[in-house]
mmCIF file of C-alpha atoms in Angstrom:
data_model
loop_
_atom_site.group_PDB
_atom_site.id
_atom_site.type_symbol
_atom_site.label_atom_id
_atom_site.label_comp_id
_atom_site.label_asym_id
_atom_site.label_seq_id
_atom_site.Cartn_x
_atom_site.Cartn_y
_atom_site.Cartn_z
ATOM 1 C CA MET B 1 -1.888 2.474 -26.079
ATOM 2 C CA GLU B 2 0.314 2.312 -22.305
ATOM 3 C CA ASN B 3 3.359 4.009 -24.309
ATOM 4 C CA GLU B 4 0.591 6.465 -25.056
ATOM 5 C CA ILE B 5 -0.544 6.652 -21.580
ATOM 6 C CA PHE B 6 3.042 7.238 -20.476
ATOM 7 C CA ASP B 7 3.701 10.388 -23.193
ATOM 8 C CA LEU B 8 0.644 11.532 -21.890
ATOM 9 C CA ILE B 9 1.095 11.056 -18.246
ATOM 10 C CA PRO B 10 4.987 10.911 -17.963
ATOM 11 C CA SER B 11 5.424 10.015 -14.310
ATOM 12 C CA LEU B 12 3.392 6.737 -14.537
ATOM 13 C CA SER B 13 6.309 5.416 -16.450
ATOM 14 C CA LYS B 14 8.614 5.501 -13.417
ATOM 15 C CA VAL B 15 8.197 4.100 -9.995
ATOM 16 C CA GLU B 16 11.333 4.853 -8.116
ATOM 17 C CA LYS B 17 13.734 7.665 -7.949
ATOM 18 C CA ARG B 18 17.137 5.350 -9.416
ATOM 19 C CA GLU B 19 17.813 6.546 -13.160
ATOM 20 C CA ILE B 20 19.293 4.095 -15.296
ATOM 21 C CA GLY B 21 22.860 2.916 -14.553
ATOM 22 C CA GLU B 22 22.655 4.073 -10.744
ATOM 23 C CA HIS B 23 23.078 1.622 -8.048
ATOM 24 C CA LYS B 24 20.177 -0.512 -7.945
ATOM 25 C CA GLN B 25 18.604 -0.757 -4.465
ATOM 26 C CA ILE B 26 16.853 -4.477 -2.705
ATOM 27 C CA LYS B 27 13.220 -3.668 -4.093
ATOM 28 C CA SER B 28 9.887 -5.811 -2.206
ATOM 29 C CA PHE B 29 8.656 -5.612 -5.526
ATOM 30 C CA ALA B 30 9.543 -6.603 -9.017
ATOM 31 C CA LEU B 31 7.226 -5.284 -12.044
ATOM 32 C CA ARG B 32 5.554 -7.565 -14.050
ATOM 33 C CA GLY B 33 3.523 -6.399 -16.925
ATOM 34 C CA GLN B 34 -0.305 -7.496 -17.950
ATOM 35 C CA LYS B 35 -2.028 -5.474 -20.504
ATOM 36 C CA LEU B 36 -4.550 -2.763 -19.772
ATOM 37 C CA LYS B 37 -7.946 -2.914 -20.846
ATOM 38 C CA ASP B 38 -9.330 0.237 -22.944
ATOM 39 C CA TYR B 39 -11.436 1.314 -19.497
ATOM 40 C CA GLN B 40 -8.303 0.763 -17.408
ATOM 41 C CA ILE B 41 -6.524 3.190 -20.091
ATOM 42 C CA ASN B 42 -9.574 5.593 -20.167
ATOM 43 C CA ALA B 43 -9.741 5.691 -16.340
ATOM 44 C CA LEU B 44 -6.102 7.189 -16.694
ATOM 45 C CA LYS B 45 -6.361 9.573 -19.031
ATOM 46 C CA ASP B 46 -9.738 10.751 -17.580
ATOM 47 C CA HIS B 47 -9.601 10.516 -14.104
ATOM 48 C CA PHE B 48 -5.569 10.543 -13.156
ATOM 49 C CA HIS B 49 -5.043 13.990 -12.108
ATOM 50 C CA GLU B 50 -8.422 14.058 -10.366
ATOM 51 C CA TYR B 51 -8.216 11.216 -8.091
ATOM 52 C CA CYS B 52 -4.341 10.448 -8.104
ATOM 53 C CA ILE B 53 -1.268 12.096 -6.566
ATOM 54 C CA GLU B 54 2.566 12.358 -8.349
ATOM 55 C CA PHE B 55 5.536 11.530 -6.341
ATOM 56 C CA ASP B 56 7.639 14.403 -5.805
ATOM 57 C CA GLU B 57 10.267 14.544 -3.746
ATOM 58 C CA ASN B 58 10.494 17.905 -2.945
ATOM 59 C CA LYS B 59 6.651 18.574 -1.738
ATOM 60 C CA LYS B 60 5.391 17.071 1.426
ATOM 61 C CA LEU B 61 1.846 15.736 1.268
ATOM 62 C CA ASN B 62 -0.684 18.236 3.002
ATOM 63 C CA PHE B 63 -3.630 15.563 3.359
ATOM 64 C CA LYS B 64 -6.289 18.442 4.741
ATOM 65 C CA GLU B 65 -5.523 20.002 1.113
ATOM 66 C CA ILE B 66 -5.665 16.931 -0.622
ATOM 67 C CA PHE B 67 -9.090 15.637 0.644
ATOM 68 C CA GLY B 68 -10.153 18.799 1.958
ATOM 69 C CA ASN B 69 -10.946 18.022 5.291
ATOM 70 C CA SER B 70 -9.042 17.640 8.762
ATOM 71 C CA ASN B 71 -10.274 13.602 8.922
ATOM 72 C CA PRO B 72 -7.861 10.703 10.284
ATOM 73 C CA VAL B 73 -5.728 9.280 7.570
ATOM 74 C CA ILE B 74 -4.913 5.768 6.928
ATOM 75 C CA ILE B 75 -2.267 4.633 4.003
ATOM 76 C CA GLU B 76 -2.519 1.442 2.516
ATOM 77 C CA ILE B 77 0.599 -0.275 1.135
ATOM 78 C CA GLY B 78 0.245 -2.729 -1.898
ATOM 79 C CA PHE B 79 -3.094 -2.848 -2.574
ATOM 80 C CA GLY B 80 -2.855 -4.762 -5.564
ATOM 81 C CA MET B 81 -6.380 -4.804 -7.396
ATOM 82 C CA GLY B 82 -7.868 -2.379 -4.602
ATOM 83 C CA TYR B 83 -10.819 -4.354 -4.206
ATOM 84 C CA THR B 84 -10.494 -4.593 -0.080
ATOM 85 C CA THR B 85 -9.525 -0.640 -0.421
ATOM 86 C CA GLU B 86 -12.407 0.258 -2.084
ATOM 87 C CA GLN B 87 -14.920 -1.675 0.280
ATOM 88 C CA ILE B 88 -13.157 0.034 3.078
ATOM 89 C CA ALA B 89 -13.319 3.634 2.228
ATOM 90 C CA LEU B 90 -17.271 3.107 1.462
ATOM 91 C CA GLU B 91 -17.353 1.714 4.552
ATOM 92 C CA HIS B 92 -15.365 4.444 6.732
ATOM 93 C CA PRO B 93 -16.438 7.601 4.555
ATOM 94 C CA GLU B 94 -15.276 9.991 7.806
ATOM 95 C CA VAL B 95 -11.766 8.631 7.175
ATOM 96 C CA ASN B 96 -9.205 9.586 4.431
ATOM 97 C CA TYR B 97 -6.800 7.039 2.516
ATOM 98 C CA LEU B 98 -4.096 6.930 0.234
ATOM 99 C CA GLY B 99 -3.543 3.579 -1.753
ATOM 100 C CA ILE B 100 0.372 3.078 -2.706
ATOM 101 C CA GLU B 101 0.780 0.784 -5.145
ATOM 102 C CA VAL B 102 3.226 0.251 -8.493
ATOM 103 C CA PHE B 103 1.347 -2.450 -10.515
ATOM 104 C CA LEU B 104 -0.536 -0.570 -13.062
ATOM 105 C CA TYR B 105 -2.799 -3.082 -13.810
ATOM 106 C CA GLY B 106 -4.317 -2.618 -10.468
ATOM 107 C CA PHE B 107 -3.845 0.698 -9.546
ATOM 108 C CA SER B 108 -5.225 1.048 -13.378
ATOM 109 C CA LYS B 109 -8.526 -1.117 -12.117
ATOM 110 C CA LEU B 110 -9.087 0.731 -8.952
ATOM 111 C CA LEU B 111 -8.679 3.827 -10.259
ATOM 112 C CA SER B 112 -11.674 3.052 -13.039
ATOM 113 C CA HIS B 113 -13.824 1.957 -9.634
ATOM 114 C CA VAL B 114 -13.103 5.380 -7.642
ATOM 115 C CA ALA B 115 -14.065 7.441 -10.138
ATOM 116 C CA GLU B 116 -17.415 5.981 -11.137
ATOM 117 C CA LYS B 117 -18.280 5.472 -7.457
ATOM 118 C CA ASN B 118 -16.990 9.092 -7.061
ATOM 119 C CA ILE B 119 -15.069 8.484 -3.803
ATOM 120 C CA GLN B 120 -13.656 11.076 -2.823
ATOM 121 C CA ASN B 121 -12.245 9.771 0.624
ATOM 122 C CA LEU B 122 -9.506 7.684 -1.532
ATOM 123 C CA ARG B 123 -6.457 9.206 -3.333
ATOM 124 C CA LEU B 124 -3.905 6.950 -5.344
ATOM 125 C CA MET B 125 -0.229 7.011 -5.865
ATOM 126 C CA ARG B 126 2.165 4.817 -7.908
ATOM 127 C CA PHE B 127 5.613 4.774 -7.031
ATOM 128 C CA ASP B 128 7.686 3.059 -4.465
ATOM 129 C CA ALA B 129 6.138 3.211 -0.796
ATOM 130 C CA LYS B 130 9.991 3.408 0.999
ATOM 131 C CA GLU B 131 10.303 6.519 -1.030
ATOM 132 C CA VAL B 132 6.650 8.042 -0.683
ATOM 133 C CA LEU B 133 6.964 7.960 3.034
ATOM 134 C CA THR B 134 10.817 9.185 3.377
ATOM 135 C CA ASP B 135 10.256 12.207 1.191
ATOM 136 C CA MET B 136 6.757 13.047 0.896
ATOM 137 C CA VAL B 137 5.133 12.263 4.432
ATOM 138 C CA GLU B 138 5.426 14.174 7.058
ATOM 139 C CA GLU B 139 6.861 12.991 10.648
ATOM 140 C CA GLU B 140 4.145 11.820 13.108
ATOM 141 C CA SER B 141 0.883 13.250 10.054
ATOM 142 C CA VAL B 142 -0.321 9.228 9.307
ATOM 143 C CA ASP B 143 -3.081 7.655 12.383
ATOM 144 C CA GLY B 144 -2.172 4.129 10.442
ATOM 145 C CA PHE B 145 -0.916 1.850 7.823
ATOM 146 C CA HIS B 146 -2.579 -1.027 5.941
ATOM 147 C CA ILE B 147 -0.141 -4.018 4.659
ATOM 148 C CA PHE B 148 -2.410 -6.924 3.423
ATOM 149 C CA PHE B 149 -0.772 -9.901 2.141
ATOM 150 C CA PRO B 150 2.571 -8.639 0.888
ATOM 151 C CA ASP B 151 4.802 -10.421 -1.123
ATOM 152 C CA PRO B 152 6.162 -13.551 1.317
ATOM 153 C CA TRP B 153 9.250 -13.833 -0.824
ATOM 154 C CA PRO B 154 9.242 -17.652 0.091
ATOM 155 C CA LYS B 155 12.184 -18.758 -0.884
ATOM 156 C CA LYS B 156 15.658 -18.148 2.184
ATOM 157 C CA ARG B 157 17.368 -16.259 -0.657
ATOM 158 C CA HIS B 158 14.756 -13.895 -1.303
ATOM 159 C CA HIS B 159 13.875 -12.824 2.574
ATOM 160 C CA LYS B 160 15.949 -9.882 2.126
ATOM 161 C CA LYS B 161 13.242 -8.786 -0.212
ATOM 162 C CA ARG B 162 10.345 -9.036 2.078
ATOM 163 C CA LEU B 163 9.174 -5.458 2.986
ATOM 164 C CA ILE B 164 8.842 -5.506 6.320
ATOM 165 C CA GLN B 165 11.873 -5.472 7.733
ATOM 166 C CA ALA B 166 13.981 -3.465 10.880
ATOM 167 C CA ASP B 167 14.333 -0.435 8.993
ATOM 168 C CA PHE B 168 10.558 -0.177 6.771
ATOM 169 C CA ALA B 169 9.115 -0.869 10.821
ATOM 170 C CA SER B 170 11.189 2.297 11.781
ATOM 171 C CA LEU B 171 10.243 4.568 8.885
ATOM 172 C CA LEU B 172 6.123 3.510 9.415
ATOM 173 C CA CYS B 173 6.798 3.987 13.161
ATOM 174 C CA SER B 174 8.185 7.832 12.565
ATOM 175 C CA LYS B 175 5.428 8.751 10.396
ATOM 176 C CA LEU B 176 2.656 7.205 12.773
ATOM 177 C CA LYS B 177 0.670 9.840 15.188
ATOM 178 C CA LYS B 178 0.359 8.986 18.733
ATOM 179 C CA ASN B 179 -1.885 5.658 19.047
ATOM 180 C CA GLY B 180 -1.534 5.223 15.315
ATOM 181 C CA TYR B 181 -1.537 1.658 14.296
ATOM 182 C CA ILE B 182 0.162 -0.874 11.883
ATOM 183 C CA TYR B 183 -2.294 -3.816 10.759
ATOM 184 C CA CYS B 184 -0.810 -6.540 8.377
ATOM 185 C CA ALA B 185 -2.256 -9.343 7.488
ATOM 186 C CA THR B 186 -0.389 -12.394 5.844
ATOM 187 C CA ASP B 187 -1.038 -16.362 4.706
ATOM 188 C CA TRP B 188 2.613 -17.424 4.901
ATOM 189 C CA GLN B 189 3.487 -18.186 8.525
ATOM 190 C CA GLU B 190 6.868 -17.809 9.030
ATOM 191 C CA TYR B 191 6.330 -14.265 7.020
ATOM 192 C CA ALA B 192 4.110 -13.661 9.932
ATOM 193 C CA ASP B 193 6.387 -14.604 12.315
ATOM 194 C CA GLN B 194 9.215 -12.085 11.160
ATOM 195 C CA MET B 195 6.683 -9.571 11.228
ATOM 196 C CA LEU B 196 5.930 -9.858 14.671
ATOM 197 C CA GLU B 197 9.549 -10.069 15.283
ATOM 198 C CA VAL B 198 10.592 -7.087 13.823
ATOM 199 C CA PHE B 199 7.683 -4.798 15.228
ATOM 200 C CA SER B 200 8.183 -6.097 18.629
ATOM 201 C CA ALA B 201 11.689 -4.807 18.145
ATOM 202 C CA THR B 202 10.511 -1.908 17.000
ATOM 203 C CA GLU B 203 11.205 1.298 19.327
ATOM 204 C CA GLY B 204 8.274 3.416 19.716
ATOM 205 C CA LEU B 205 5.354 0.162 18.465
ATOM 206 C CA GLU B 206 3.582 -2.162 21.607
ATOM 207 C CA ASN B 207 1.499 -4.754 20.667
ATOM 208 C CA PRO B 208 -1.865 -4.768 22.511
ATOM 209 C CA TYR B 209 -2.213 -8.150 21.979
ATOM 210 C CA ASN B 210 1.061 -9.860 23.201
ATOM 211 C CA GLY B 211 1.086 -12.079 19.961
ATOM 212 C CA PHE B 212 -0.775 -12.263 16.894
ATOM 213 C CA ALA B 213 -4.130 -10.132 16.778
ATOM 214 C CA GLU B 214 -7.900 -10.964 16.771
ATOM 215 C CA HIS B 215 -9.173 -11.461 13.004
ATOM 216 C CA VAL B 216 -10.753 -6.951 12.652
ATOM 217 C CA LYS B 217 -14.057 -7.669 11.489
ATOM 218 C CA TRP B 218 -13.832 -4.763 9.283
ATOM 219 C CA ARG B 219 -11.472 -5.651 6.780
ATOM 220 C CA PRO B 220 -13.144 -7.607 3.902
ATOM 221 C CA GLU B 221 -11.205 -11.087 2.536
ATOM 222 C CA THR B 222 -9.048 -10.128 -0.177
ATOM 223 C CA GLY B 223 -8.114 -12.239 -3.479
ATOM 224 C CA PHE B 224 -4.692 -13.070 -2.362
ATOM 225 C CA GLU B 225 -6.261 -14.242 1.086
ATOM 226 C CA ARG B 226 -8.916 -16.515 -0.658
ATOM 227 C CA LYS B 227 -6.119 -18.424 -2.221
ATOM 228 C CA GLY B 228 -4.177 -18.731 1.022
ATOM 229 C CA LEU B 229 -7.529 -20.336 2.446
ATOM 230 C CA ASP B 230 -8.239 -22.326 -0.459
ATOM 231 C CA ALA B 231 -4.397 -24.082 0.138
ATOM 232 C CA GLN B 232 -5.224 -24.406 3.539
ATOM 233 C CA ARG B 233 -2.728 -21.790 4.791
ATOM 234 C CA ASN B 234 -3.971 -19.803 7.966
ATOM 235 C CA ILE B 235 -4.233 -16.392 8.226
ATOM 236 C CA SER B 236 -2.188 -14.530 10.949
ATOM 237 C CA GLU B 237 -3.211 -10.420 11.698
ATOM 238 C CA VAL B 238 -0.673 -8.344 13.074
ATOM 239 C CA TRP B 239 -1.467 -5.182 14.803
ATOM 240 C CA PHE B 240 1.259 -2.529 16.422
ATOM 241 C CA GLU B 241 -0.236 0.818 18.423
ATOM 242 C CA LYS B 242 2.338 3.805 18.292
ATOM 243 C CA ALA B 243 2.900 4.203 22.418
#
């Protein structure tokens, strides 16, 4: 069934620009498969072109054209199963959201909910977020970034795979409008410390909290967050703004 989807929507079969045989760059994700249910297959078949955006390195995203308005735009990177993404979008119809996720199971699950509830202020992309930002997002065009519980890659030899690195922080900053924000949350303290250090060293960003941020009440609890709490790990939140 999934092969049928890839035949029907070829762009879904690829999440990075690299062609087979080309040098593989370090990635912050490792694709894992999970069999899609019928409703997810149907959501992709029936609603992909209505609520999703295909990667095109030669085309910049026109948010006013995509959403039909000039409302603020928030990009969420790695939305997982999408429960938090959906709830935030529903509770804030005055804001537009673009969710980027490479894992097809969560991507198709959220798409089914977006279509069922006709959530007009939320669009989805299945592609490497770094490449989306680099090739498709205009400079100073985004009002905020959400990065909730990214893979902590806990083993020391895997730390280079973590999403929050100096080059990525600079890329985020370049896409932010003045006074735009970057909001991250993690249950892995050592990664939280790294986030704080990386963003603090990024030119153009400032920390209004002079340390970890207070809990943002409008962010719903995520599944990864619950697992962290069940394991008695502290939740750290990081908030930086473009000066």
